[in-house]
Short mmCIF file of C-alpha atoms in Angstrom, two decimals:
data_model
loop_
_atom_site.label_atom_id
_atom_site.label_comp_id
_atom_site.label_asym_id
_atom_site.label_seq_id
_atom_site.Cartn_x
_atom_site.Cartn_y
_atom_site.Cartn_z
CA MET H 1 1.21 49.70 -6.32
CA PRO H 2 2.33 46.17 -7.30
CA ASN H 3 -0.06 43.23 -6.96
CA TRP H 4 2.02 41.52 -4.28
CA LEU H 5 1.79 44.63 -2.06
CA LYS H 6 -2.00 44.72 -2.46
CA ILE H 7 -2.19 41.05 -1.45
CA PHE H 8 0.08 41.75 1.49
CA LYS H 9 -2.07 44.61 2.81
CA LYS H 10 -5.13 42.40 2.48
CA ASN H 11 -3.43 39.67 4.53
CA LYS H 12 -2.31 42.31 7.05
CA LYS H 13 -5.88 42.95 8.17
CA GLN H 14 -6.47 39.21 8.63
CA ASN H 15 -3.27 38.75 10.62
CA VAL H 16 -3.95 41.77 12.85
CA LYS H 17 -7.27 40.15 13.80
CA LYS H 18 -5.25 37.13 14.90
CA GLY H 19 -3.15 39.35 17.21
CA LYS H 20 -0.17 39.93 14.89
CA ASP H 21 1.24 43.20 13.64
CA ILE H 22 2.83 42.97 10.17
CA SER H 23 5.36 45.65 11.01
CA GLY H 24 7.30 43.09 12.96
CA GLN H 25 5.90 43.87 16.43
CA ALA H 26 3.51 41.39 17.98
CA THR H 27 0.38 42.80 19.54
CA VAL H 28 0.59 39.96 22.08
CA SER H 29 3.59 38.09 23.43
CA ILE H 30 4.85 35.41 21.04
CA SER H 31 4.61 31.85 22.36
CA GLU H 32 7.63 29.56 22.49
CA ASP H 33 5.90 27.49 19.83
CA GLU H 34 5.95 30.42 17.42
CA ILE H 35 8.87 31.61 15.33
CA GLY H 36 10.67 34.63 16.79
CA THR H 37 11.63 37.86 15.05
CA ASP H 38 15.40 37.69 15.65
CA LEU H 39 17.12 35.86 12.77
CA ASP H 40 20.27 34.96 14.71
CA GLU H 41 18.27 33.59 17.62
CA ASN H 42 16.09 31.56 15.29
CA ILE H 43 19.13 30.02 13.60
CA LYS H 44 20.69 29.21 16.98
CA LYS H 45 17.47 27.50 18.04
CA ILE H 46 17.43 25.41 14.83
CA ILE H 47 21.09 24.40 15.28
CA LYS H 48 20.47 23.43 18.90
CA ALA H 49 17.28 21.51 18.12
CA THR H 50 18.99 19.51 15.33
CA GLY H 51 22.17 18.88 17.32
CA ASN H 52 24.22 20.89 14.81
CA SER H 53 23.59 18.13 12.25
CA SER H 54 25.89 18.35 9.26
CA ASP H 55 23.12 17.74 6.71
CA ILE H 56 21.25 20.92 7.69
CA VAL H 57 22.47 23.58 5.27
CA ILE H 58 22.11 27.22 6.44
CA ARG H 59 23.03 30.12 4.17
CA LYS H 60 22.74 33.73 5.37
CA MET H 61 22.15 36.43 2.76
CA HIS H 62 21.25 40.12 2.35
CA LEU H 63 18.47 41.46 0.15
CA SER H 64 19.53 45.03 0.92
CA GLU H 65 21.67 46.76 3.53
CA SER H 66 18.95 46.52 6.17
CA ILE H 67 17.21 43.27 5.24
CA ARG H 68 18.83 40.01 6.26
CA PHE H 69 17.49 36.54 5.68
CA ALA H 70 18.59 32.90 5.71
CA VAL H 71 17.92 29.91 3.45
CA LEU H 72 17.76 26.48 5.13
CA TYR H 73 17.30 22.99 3.72
CA THR H 74 18.20 19.36 4.46
CA ASP H 75 20.87 18.00 2.17
CA GLY H 76 19.76 14.80 0.45
CA LEU H 77 16.03 15.50 0.72
CA VAL H 78 15.90 18.42 -1.73
CA ASP H 79 16.48 18.97 -5.42
CA ASP H 80 19.71 21.00 -5.51
CA LYS H 81 19.13 22.20 -9.06
CA THR H 82 15.71 23.62 -8.14
CA ILE H 83 17.18 25.51 -5.18
CA ASN H 84 20.07 26.93 -7.19
CA ASP H 85 18.07 27.89 -10.30
CA PHE H 86 14.79 29.12 -8.83
CA ILE H 87 15.63 30.34 -5.31
CA LEU H 88 19.29 31.28 -4.79
CA GLU H 89 19.77 32.60 -8.33
CA GLY H 90 16.87 35.03 -8.00
CA LEU H 91 17.82 36.14 -4.49
CA ILE H 92 21.44 36.82 -5.44
CA HIS H 93 20.57 38.91 -8.49
CA GLU H 94 17.80 40.87 -6.74
CA LYS H 95 19.86 43.61 -5.08
CA GLU H 96 17.13 46.08 -4.02
CA ILE H 97 13.41 46.04 -3.35
CA PRO H 98 11.80 48.81 -5.43
CA TYR H 99 9.75 50.04 -2.48
CA PRO H 100 10.80 50.96 1.07
CA VAL H 101 9.08 48.22 3.03
CA SER H 102 9.44 46.36 6.33
CA ALA H 103 10.96 42.93 6.81
CA GLU H 104 7.67 41.08 6.40
CA HIS H 105 6.86 43.16 3.31
CA ALA H 106 10.22 41.95 1.95
CA LEU H 107 9.28 38.35 2.75
CA HIS H 108 6.11 38.66 0.72
CA PHE H 109 8.07 40.37 -2.07
CA ILE H 110 10.32 37.29 -2.21
CA LYS H 111 7.27 35.04 -2.23
CA ASN H 112 5.42 36.83 -5.02
CA GLU H 113 8.12 38.39 -7.17
CA ILE H 114 11.38 36.43 -6.90
CA ILE H 115 10.74 32.70 -6.32
CA ALA H 116 9.35 31.08 -9.47
CA ILE H 117 8.16 27.85 -7.83
CA GLY H 118 4.71 26.69 -6.88
CA GLY H 119 3.92 25.29 -3.48
CA ILE H 120 4.99 28.23 -1.27
CA THR H 121 3.34 28.45 2.14
CA SER H 122 3.75 30.73 5.13
CA ILE H 123 4.49 29.11 8.49
CA TYR H 124 4.48 30.63 11.96
CA ARG H 125 5.18 27.71 14.30
CA TRP H 126 8.37 25.78 15.00
CA ASP H 127 6.62 22.43 14.61
CA ASP H 128 5.55 23.33 11.09
CA LEU H 129 9.03 24.64 10.27
CA PHE H 130 10.79 21.43 11.30
CA GLN H 131 8.14 19.30 9.62
CA SER H 132 8.65 21.16 6.33
CA LEU H 133 12.45 21.15 6.72
CA PHE H 134 12.61 17.37 7.12
CA SER H 135 10.06 16.77 4.37
CA GLY H 136 12.31 18.22 1.67
CA ALA H 137 11.16 21.86 1.70
CA THR H 138 13.45 24.91 1.67
CA ILE H 139 12.86 27.38 4.50
CA ILE H 140 13.39 31.15 4.16
CA LEU H 141 13.71 33.05 7.45
CA MET H 142 13.69 36.86 7.51
CA ASP H 143 15.14 39.05 10.25
CA LYS H 144 12.51 41.05 12.20
CA ALA H 145 9.71 38.83 10.87
CA ASN H 146 7.95 36.16 12.90
CA GLU H 147 7.02 34.33 9.73
CA ALA H 148 8.90 31.92 7.47
CA LEU H 149 8.37 30.68 3.94
CA SER H 150 8.30 26.98 3.09
CA VAL H 151 9.14 26.33 -0.58
CA SER H 152 8.46 22.89 -2.04
CA THR H 153 11.79 21.58 -3.33
CA ILE H 154 11.36 17.87 -2.64
CA GLY H 155 13.93 15.78 -4.44
CA GLY H 156 16.89 13.68 -3.40
CA GLU H 157 17.65 10.08 -4.24
CA LYS H 158 14.75 7.75 -5.00
CA ARG H 159 14.29 4.40 -6.66
CA GLN H 160 13.20 4.40 -10.28
CA ILE H 161 9.92 2.82 -11.34
CA SER H 162 10.47 -0.85 -12.15
CA GLU H 163 8.52 -4.09 -12.47
CA PRO H 164 7.23 -5.46 -9.14
CA SER H 165 9.30 -8.46 -8.06
CA THR H 166 6.56 -10.01 -5.89
CA GLU H 167 3.70 -9.84 -8.41
CA THR H 168 4.99 -10.83 -11.81
CA THR H 169 2.50 -11.19 -14.66
CA ILE H 170 2.65 -12.70 -18.13
CA ARG H 171 0.55 -9.92 -19.64
CA GLY H 172 0.00 -6.46 -18.23
CA PRO H 173 1.80 -3.25 -17.23
CA ARG H 174 5.36 -3.50 -15.97
CA GLU H 175 5.20 -0.51 -13.62
CA GLY H 176 5.37 -0.90 -9.87
CA PHE H 177 5.08 1.43 -6.91
CA THR H 178 8.19 2.93 -5.31
CA GLU H 179 9.03 4.23 -1.84
CA THR H 180 8.04 7.81 -2.77
CA LEU H 181 4.47 8.82 -1.93
CA ARG H 182 4.08 11.40 -4.71
CA THR H 183 5.35 8.97 -7.32
CA ASN H 184 2.77 6.42 -6.19
CA THR H 185 -0.13 8.89 -6.27
CA ALA H 186 0.95 9.97 -9.76
CA LEU H 187 0.94 6.34 -10.98
CA ILE H 188 -2.67 6.00 -9.83
CA ARG H 189 -3.77 9.36 -11.26
CA LYS H 190 -2.20 8.41 -14.60
CA ARG H 191 -4.69 5.55 -14.79
CA ILE H 192 -7.76 7.32 -13.36
CA LYS H 193 -8.04 10.78 -14.94
CA ASN H 194 -11.05 11.81 -12.91
CA PRO H 195 -11.44 14.94 -10.75
CA ASN H 196 -13.50 12.85 -8.34
CA LEU H 197 -10.39 10.85 -7.43
CA TRP H 198 -9.76 12.52 -4.07
CA LEU H 199 -6.60 12.37 -1.98
CA GLU H 200 -6.40 13.06 1.76
CA THR H 201 -3.09 13.08 3.64
CA ILE H 202 -2.42 12.98 7.38
CA LYS H 203 0.73 12.55 9.42
CA ILE H 204 0.99 9.56 11.77
CA GLY H 205 3.76 8.78 14.23
CA LYS H 206 4.91 11.13 16.97
CA GLU H 207 8.58 10.70 16.08
CA THR H 208 8.54 9.82 12.38
CA GLN H 209 5.63 12.07 11.26
CA THR H 210 5.01 9.72 8.32
CA ASP H 211 2.72 10.87 5.52
CA VAL H 212 -0.24 8.50 5.16
CA ALA H 213 -2.74 9.16 2.37
CA ILE H 214 -6.09 7.70 1.39
CA MET H 215 -7.38 7.75 -2.21
CA TYR H 216 -10.92 7.06 -3.34
CA ILE H 217 -13.42 8.12 -5.97
CA ASN H 218 -16.03 10.43 -4.54
CA GLY H 219 -19.45 9.24 -5.64
CA ILE H 220 -18.42 5.59 -5.97
CA ALA H 221 -16.81 4.76 -2.62
CA ASN H 222 -19.12 4.15 0.34
CA ASP H 223 -19.20 7.23 2.60
CA ASP H 224 -19.53 5.09 5.74
CA ILE H 225 -16.40 3.11 4.86
CA ILE H 226 -14.50 6.34 4.12
CA LYS H 227 -15.47 7.74 7.52
CA GLU H 228 -14.44 4.50 9.21
CA VAL H 229 -11.03 4.53 7.49
CA ARG H 230 -10.49 8.16 8.58
CA LYS H 231 -11.56 7.33 12.13
CA ARG H 232 -9.21 4.36 12.47
CA LEU H 233 -6.25 6.26 11.03
CA LYS H 234 -6.78 9.32 13.24
CA ARG H 235 -6.96 7.29 16.43
CA ILE H 236 -3.52 5.74 15.83
CA ASP H 237 -1.18 6.94 18.58
CA ILE H 238 2.28 5.47 18.05
CA ASP H 239 5.88 6.64 17.88
CA SER H 240 6.72 5.45 14.38
CA ILE H 241 5.21 4.24 11.11
CA LEU H 242 7.93 2.70 8.95
CA GLU H 243 5.87 0.54 6.58
CA SER H 244 2.27 -0.06 5.59
CA GLY H 245 2.34 -3.24 7.71
CA TYR H 246 2.21 -1.00 10.81
CA ILE H 247 -0.99 0.61 9.52
CA GLU H 248 -2.48 -2.76 8.57
CA GLN H 249 -2.04 -4.17 12.07
CA LEU H 250 -3.44 -1.03 13.72
CA ILE H 251 -6.64 -0.66 11.69
CA GLU H 252 -7.67 -4.25 10.86
CA ASP H 253 -11.01 -5.52 12.16
CA GLN H 254 -9.76 -8.75 13.74
CA THR H 255 -6.31 -9.26 15.25
CA PHE H 256 -6.61 -12.91 16.28
CA THR H 257 -6.94 -14.46 12.84
CA SER H 258 -4.45 -15.85 10.35
CA PHE H 259 -6.41 -14.56 7.37
CA PRO H 260 -5.57 -11.10 6.01
CA THR H 261 -8.44 -8.58 6.17
CA LEU H 262 -6.63 -5.91 4.14
CA TYR H 263 -5.16 -6.39 0.70
CA HIS H 264 -1.69 -5.12 -0.21
CA THR H 265 -0.10 -4.85 -3.63
CA GLU H 266 2.79 -3.27 -5.52
CA ARG H 267 0.87 -2.86 -8.78
CA PRO H 268 -0.76 0.47 -9.75
CA ASP H 269 -3.21 -1.26 -12.11
CA VAL H 270 -4.51 -3.43 -9.27
CA VAL H 271 -4.99 -0.43 -6.98
CA ALA H 272 -6.73 1.51 -9.76
CA ALA H 273 -9.09 -1.40 -10.41
CA ASN H 274 -9.91 -1.68 -6.71
CA ILE H 275 -10.57 2.06 -6.43
CA LEU H 276 -12.91 1.87 -9.43
CA GLU H 277 -14.88 -0.82 -7.58
CA GLY H 278 -15.37 1.54 -4.63
CA ARG H 279 -12.48 0.52 -2.39
CA ILE H 280 -10.19 2.94 -0.53
CA ALA H 281 -6.43 2.86 -1.11
CA ILE H 282 -4.12 3.62 1.82
CA LEU H 283 -0.66 4.83 0.81
CA VAL H 284 2.26 5.15 3.23
CA ASP H 285 5.36 7.17 2.44
CA GLY H 286 8.48 5.00 2.39
CA THR H 287 7.00 1.73 1.13
CA PRO H 288 5.90 0.40 -2.28
CA PHE H 289 3.13 -1.74 -0.75
CA ILE H 290 -0.29 -0.07 -0.95
CA LEU H 291 -3.24 -1.22 1.16
CA THR H 292 -6.79 -1.44 -0.17
CA ALA H 293 -9.91 -1.83 1.94
CA PRO H 294 -12.32 -3.54 2.29
CA ALA H 295 -10.71 -6.87 1.34
CA LEU H 296 -12.68 -10.02 0.53
CA PHE H 297 -11.61 -13.67 0.69
CA ALA H 298 -12.07 -14.26 -3.05
CA GLU H 299 -9.87 -11.26 -3.85
CA PHE H 300 -6.74 -13.07 -2.66
CA PHE H 301 -7.08 -15.70 -5.40
CA GLN H 302 -7.23 -13.14 -8.21
CA ALA H 303 -4.21 -11.97 -10.19
CA ALA H 304 -3.79 -8.88 -12.35
CA ASP H 305 -3.47 -10.74 -15.63
CA ASP H 306 -6.78 -12.53 -15.02
CA TYR H 307 -8.46 -9.47 -16.54
CA TYR H 308 -6.11 -9.22 -19.52
CA THR H 309 -6.89 -12.70 -20.92
CA ARG H 310 -10.06 -14.46 -22.04
CA PHE H 311 -12.64 -15.23 -19.37
CA ASP H 312 -12.62 -19.02 -19.86
CA ILE H 313 -8.84 -19.19 -19.38
CA SER H 314 -8.99 -16.92 -16.34
CA THR H 315 -11.79 -18.97 -14.81
CA GLY H 316 -9.87 -22.22 -15.26
CA ILE H 317 -6.73 -20.75 -13.71
CA ARG H 318 -8.67 -19.35 -10.74
CA LEU H 319 -10.30 -22.70 -10.06
CA LEU H 320 -6.85 -24.28 -10.23
CA ARG H 321 -5.60 -21.76 -7.64
CA VAL H 322 -8.47 -22.57 -5.29
CA LEU H 323 -7.75 -26.29 -5.68
CA ALA H 324 -4.06 -25.68 -5.01
CA PHE H 325 -4.97 -23.67 -1.88
CA PHE H 326 -6.97 -26.57 -0.42
CA ILE H 327 -4.20 -29.01 -1.35
CA SER H 328 -1.64 -26.86 0.48
CA LEU H 329 -4.01 -26.64 3.43
CA THR H 330 -5.05 -30.29 3.81
CA ALA H 331 -2.72 -32.64 1.86
CA PRO H 332 -0.49 -33.71 4.81
CA SER H 333 -3.48 -34.04 7.15
CA ILE H 334 -5.38 -36.21 4.64
CA TYR H 335 -2.34 -38.51 4.36
CA ILE H 336 -2.02 -38.71 8.15
CA ALA H 337 -5.72 -39.46 8.66
CA ALA H 338 -5.85 -42.09 5.89
CA THR H 339 -2.71 -43.98 6.95
CA THR H 340 -3.42 -43.78 10.68
CA PHE H 341 -7.20 -44.27 11.06
CA HIS H 342 -8.83 -45.01 7.72
CA GLN H 343 -6.67 -47.54 5.89
CA GLU H 344 -9.80 -49.12 4.39
CA MET H 345 -10.25 -46.00 2.22
CA ILE H 346 -6.91 -46.55 0.47
CA PRO H 347 -6.81 -48.92 -2.54
CA THR H 348 -5.23 -52.25 -1.58
CA LEU H 349 -2.24 -52.09 -3.93
CA LEU H 350 -1.43 -48.51 -2.85
CA LEU H 351 -1.85 -49.48 0.80
CA ILE H 352 0.60 -52.38 0.41
CA THR H 353 3.12 -50.03 -1.26
CA ILE H 354 2.82 -47.41 1.49
CA ALA H 355 3.07 -50.08 4.20
CA ALA H 356 6.24 -51.49 2.60
CA GLN H 357 7.80 -48.01 2.48
CA ARG H 358 6.93 -47.28 6.12
CA GLU H 359 8.23 -50.63 7.38
CA THR H 360 11.63 -49.15 8.32
CA VAL H 361 10.32 -45.75 9.48
CA PRO H 362 10.42 -45.56 13.31
CA PHE H 363 7.97 -42.62 13.64
CA PRO H 364 4.21 -42.41 13.22
CA ALA H 365 2.87 -40.53 10.18
CA PHE H 366 2.21 -37.35 12.21
CA VAL H 367 5.80 -37.07 13.49
CA GLU H 368 7.07 -37.89 10.02
CA ALA H 369 4.97 -35.12 8.49
CA VAL H 370 6.01 -32.57 11.14
CA ILE H 371 9.70 -33.34 10.56
CA MET H 372 9.37 -32.82 6.82
CA GLU H 373 7.14 -29.74 7.02
CA VAL H 374 9.35 -27.97 9.57
CA SER H 375 12.45 -28.84 7.55
CA PHE H 376 10.91 -27.43 4.40
CA GLU H 377 9.76 -24.23 6.16
CA ILE H 378 13.31 -23.70 7.43
CA LEU H 379 14.69 -24.18 3.92
CA ARG H 380 12.12 -21.78 2.47
CA GLU H 381 12.91 -19.11 5.06
CA ALA H 382 16.64 -19.57 4.49
CA GLY H 383 16.14 -19.17 0.75
CA VAL H 384 14.30 -15.88 1.29
CA ARG H 385 16.92 -14.41 3.65
CA LEU H 386 20.01 -15.44 1.70
CA PRO H 387 21.28 -13.32 -1.21
CA LYS H 388 19.27 -13.89 -4.38
CA ALA H 389 22.23 -15.45 -6.21
CA VAL H 390 22.54 -18.33 -3.74
CA GLY H 391 19.12 -18.35 -2.05
CA GLN H 392 17.29 -20.37 -4.70
CA THR H 393 20.21 -22.77 -5.08
CA VAL H 394 20.36 -23.45 -1.34
CA SER H 395 16.61 -24.01 -1.04
CA ILE H 396 16.36 -26.34 -4.08
CA VAL H 397 19.56 -28.31 -3.51
CA GLY H 398 18.94 -28.43 0.24
CA ALA H 399 15.45 -29.88 -0.27
CA LEU H 400 16.71 -32.52 -2.70
CA VAL H 401 19.68 -33.54 -0.57
CA ILE H 402 17.81 -33.61 2.74
CA GLY H 403 14.80 -35.43 1.24
CA GLU H 404 16.92 -38.14 -0.39
CA ALA H 405 19.13 -38.54 2.69
CA ALA H 406 16.09 -38.77 4.99
CA VAL H 407 14.56 -41.53 2.84
CA GLN H 408 17.80 -43.51 2.69
CA ALA H 409 18.26 -43.15 6.45
CA GLY H 410 14.77 -44.50 7.05
CA ILE H 411 13.58 -41.39 8.89
CA VAL H 412 10.74 -40.65 6.45
CA SER H 413 9.03 -42.60 3.69
CA PRO H 414 9.14 -41.68 -0.01
CA ALA H 415 5.36 -41.14 0.00
CA MET H 416 5.71 -38.45 2.68
CA VAL H 417 8.39 -36.66 0.63
CA ILE H 418 5.99 -36.62 -2.33
CA ILE H 419 3.11 -35.28 -0.19
CA VAL H 420 5.23 -32.48 1.31
CA SER H 421 6.62 -31.54 -2.11
CA ILE H 422 3.15 -31.33 -3.66
CA THR H 423 1.98 -29.26 -0.68
CA ALA H 424 4.86 -26.81 -1.06
CA ILE H 425 4.35 -26.41 -4.81
CA ALA H 426 0.60 -25.88 -4.31
CA SER H 427 1.24 -23.15 -1.74
CA PHE H 428 3.26 -21.21 -4.34
CA SER H 429 0.18 -21.08 -6.60
CA THR H 430 -1.66 -18.62 -4.33
CA PRO H 431 -1.09 -15.11 -5.77
CA SER H 432 -1.20 -13.40 -2.36
CA PHE H 433 1.67 -14.18 0.00
CA SER H 434 -0.40 -13.19 3.06
CA MET H 435 -3.06 -15.79 2.17
CA ALA H 436 -0.45 -18.44 1.36
CA ILE H 437 1.29 -18.00 4.72
CA ALA H 438 -2.08 -18.26 6.48
CA ALA H 439 -2.53 -21.70 4.89
CA ARG H 440 0.98 -22.67 6.03
CA LEU H 441 0.06 -21.97 9.67
CA ILE H 442 -3.40 -23.56 9.62
CA ARG H 443 -1.93 -26.66 7.96
CA PHE H 444 -0.24 -27.66 11.24
CA LEU H 445 -3.54 -27.36 13.14
CA PHE H 446 -5.22 -29.65 10.60
CA MET H 447 -2.34 -32.14 10.97
CA ILE H 448 -2.89 -32.24 14.76
CA LEU H 449 -6.65 -32.78 14.31
CA ALA H 450 -6.07 -35.52 11.72
CA ALA H 451 -3.56 -37.31 13.97
CA THR H 452 -6.03 -37.16 16.89
CA PHE H 453 -9.45 -37.81 15.32
CA GLY H 454 -8.77 -38.81 11.72
CA PHE H 455 -11.11 -37.52 9.03
CA TYR H 456 -13.62 -36.54 11.72
CA GLY H 457 -11.12 -34.07 13.13
CA LEU H 458 -10.36 -32.79 9.64
CA ILE H 459 -14.05 -32.18 8.95
CA ILE H 460 -14.51 -30.45 12.32
CA GLY H 461 -11.49 -28.23 11.60
CA GLY H 462 -12.86 -27.34 8.17
CA LEU H 463 -16.26 -26.39 9.63
CA VAL H 464 -14.65 -24.27 12.35
CA MET H 465 -12.50 -22.51 9.73
CA LEU H 466 -15.55 -21.87 7.54
CA ILE H 467 -17.50 -20.44 10.49
CA HIS H 468 -14.52 -18.26 11.37
CA LEU H 469 -14.28 -16.97 7.78
CA CYS H 470 -17.98 -16.13 7.72
CA SER H 471 -17.64 -14.21 11.00
CA LEU H 472 -14.81 -12.00 9.77
CA ARG H 473 -15.40 -8.43 8.62
CA SER H 474 -13.25 -6.00 6.69
CA PHE H 475 -14.35 -2.48 7.64
CA GLY H 476 -17.80 -3.85 8.33
CA VAL H 477 -18.09 -5.76 5.02
CA PRO H 478 -18.57 -9.57 5.34
CA TYR H 479 -15.29 -11.27 4.45
CA MET H 480 -16.93 -14.05 2.40
CA SER H 481 -19.24 -11.80 0.36
CA PRO H 482 -20.63 -12.04 -2.27
CA LEU H 483 -20.75 -15.79 -1.53
CA ALA H 484 -21.91 -15.42 2.09
CA PRO H 485 -24.14 -13.47 2.07
CA PHE H 486 -24.91 -14.52 -1.48
CA ILE H 487 -25.32 -11.58 -3.89
CA LYS H 488 -26.34 -12.88 -7.30
CA ASN H 489 -25.29 -9.79 -9.27
CA ASN H 490 -21.74 -9.79 -7.87
CA VAL H 491 -20.67 -13.43 -8.24
CA ASP H 492 -19.45 -12.83 -11.80
CA ASP H 493 -15.97 -11.94 -10.48
CA THR H 494 -15.16 -14.21 -7.54
CA ILE H 495 -13.53 -17.65 -7.88
CA THR H 496 -14.74 -17.54 -11.49
CA ARG H 497 -14.67 -14.66 -13.96
CA MET H 498 -17.32 -13.83 -16.48
CA PRO H 499 -16.55 -11.82 -19.64
CA ILE H 500 -15.74 -8.14 -19.12
CA TRP H 501 -18.94 -7.07 -20.90
CA ALA H 502 -20.95 -9.04 -18.31
CA PHE H 503 -19.72 -6.88 -15.40
CA LYS H 504 -22.89 -4.87 -14.89
CA GLU H 505 -22.54 -3.70 -11.30
CA ARG H 506 -19.87 -2.85 -8.77
CA PRO H 507 -19.77 -4.87 -5.51
CA ARG H 508 -22.92 -3.83 -3.63
CA LEU H 509 -21.56 -4.07 -0.08
CA ILE H 510 -18.45 -2.06 -1.01
CA SER H 511 -19.95 0.61 -3.27
CA GLN H 512 -23.51 1.58 -2.38
CA LYS H 513 -23.59 4.57 -4.75
CA ASN H 514 -23.23 4.62 -8.52
CA ILE H 515 -23.06 0.83 -8.66
CA ILE H 516 -23.80 0.57 -12.38
CA ARG H 517 -20.58 0.13 -14.35
CA SER H 518 -22.06 0.78 -17.82
CA GLY H 519 -25.53 1.32 -19.10
CA LYS H 520 -25.23 -0.35 -22.50
CA ASN H 521 -24.89 -3.98 -23.52
CA GLN H 522 -21.27 -4.41 -24.60
CA LYS H 523 -21.62 -8.02 -25.71
CA PRO H 524 -19.71 -8.58 -28.98
CA GLN H 525 -21.97 -9.08 -31.98
CA PRO H 526 -20.65 -10.38 -35.32
CA PRO H 527 -21.63 -8.34 -38.39
CA LYS H 528 -24.47 -9.59 -40.55
CA GLN H 529 -23.54 -11.54 -43.67
CA HIS H 530 -23.16 -9.30 -46.70
CA SER H 531 -24.49 -10.31 -50.11
CA ASP H 532 -23.57 -9.24 -53.63
CA LYS H 533 -25.97 -8.12 -56.35
CA ASN H 534 -26.76 -11.70 -57.31
CA GLY H 535 -27.84 -12.50 -53.74
CA GLU H 536 -24.84 -14.70 -53.06
CA GLY H 537 -23.14 -14.31 -49.70
CA LYS H 538 -19.56 -13.31 -49.52
#
C-alpha cells in the first residue's frame, strides 16, 4: 500500500468524526457554505459568483475514464511556468491511478504523488476557495468530492527591489521594500536569521481581504505590547485596507494630534533595527511602507546612516536636525512677535533696515507671513503632484519668480522672504515626512499666538505643545521616553548617539525581557607597544 493511501485512510477517520464520508457521500447535509460534490455545479457557481470574469481560467481534465477534475486560477496573479511545469504537466502525463479508488482518493493521489510543489492545502468551504483563488493559488476541483486542493502558485507582475526614493542615504544598503508582502518578509529575514523572529498574518477588510502581518522577536518584544497590537488589529471592522496608512489611523493611540505615534519606513535595515530593539513591525500587502510600534518622539529625528558613521558626526548631525525642526516650527512666529510687539529686542541697525523695507508694505507682519507661507505650501504641493521632470522646476522657479515679484510689488518685505525660505529649507532637514508635516501645521498656530500675544503667546504655545507631547502614548509607551520619564541607561541613542560599543541595553519601556544587548565590553583597545630585543619600541 503506498504511503499516500495510508495517510488518506488516517485522515478518513478524522473526517468521519467531523460528519464527512470520504467515499463522496456526506453523513450530514452539506451547507451552502461548503463545496458540493458535483463538478459541473461547482464550476457554474464559481462562474456566477465571479460574473464570468475573463481572468478566471478554468480547465477541465480527465485523470481516467471515470475521474473528472478541473484546474482553476486567476490570470495575472499566478506563475504560469509553475502551473505548466509542476501541475498541468504531471496531470496530463498521469493517465491512470494504479489503484481502483474513489474520487477523493484520487484527489489525495494528486496531492501526494503528482504535484511537486509545497504549500498544498485542502479546503472545504467556498469562502476559503475564493480567498485562495484571488490570492494567487491554483484550485483543483474533483468530481464527486466535496473537497478542493489549493496549490501555492503565487506569481504575476511585481516591482523589483530598488532603492527607496523617500529615504535616501549616503552610506548604507540600497534595498527597499516593495508592494509584495512575501518579498518584504524575506528582506527582513535576510537580516535577522533567528528562529525567534515570528510572523503572524491575519486578513483585514470585508471586501479586500488584505493580508496584514506582524513580525517580532519572541523573547525580546514585550508580550503586553504584542497582545495590544493583536487586539487592535483584530477589532478593525472595515470594508477595505489599501495601504498601511489605513491601519495606522485605525490603531493609533491618539487621533486628535498632529504628531505621528507610529513610525513608517521603506528601508528593511531600519525595520530590522527596530525589531531588534523589541518593536513590532506591521506589514500590509500592497504597500512598501512598513509600520513599527511603539514609536518615540526622538525616533523621528534619526536616519539610517546615523549608525553607519562615527558617533561624533552622527551626534552633530542629529543636533542640527533638532535645531532645524525648531527653526521650521517657530521662525515666522519669532519674526512676527519681534517686529510687532518687541522691537526693543532687535539691534538698532537691523531694526532700521527692517523698518525701511516694510515702509511700502501695506500689511502687518502676520498677514505678510501668512501670504508667503500659504504661497510656498501651494508651490510645494504642486511640485509633489506634478510629473517628476517638471515638478522640481516649477516649485523652484515658481518660488523665485513669485518671491521677487512680491517684493517688487511691495506686497511683502525682503526680510519676510528670507525668513520663509529658511523655514522651508529647515523643514526639509527632518528625516521623517510625517514629523515635518506636523511642524508645518503647528507653525500656523504659533504664528497666530505670536501675532496676538507676542513672545508670551509663543512661550505659552511651546509649553502647551510640550505638555501635549508628554501626554501622548504609543501602545502605552510614553511618547517622550527615555527623556520623559528619564531613563539614564537609554539616553545613549536619542537626540545624541553614543558609540555602538556603548549600547548596553535595549529600550526598557519597549523591551522588558532580554534587555542586555551584549555582555562583554566592546570598547576598542589599541595594542600594547612592542619592543625589540634591545628594548627599543617599534
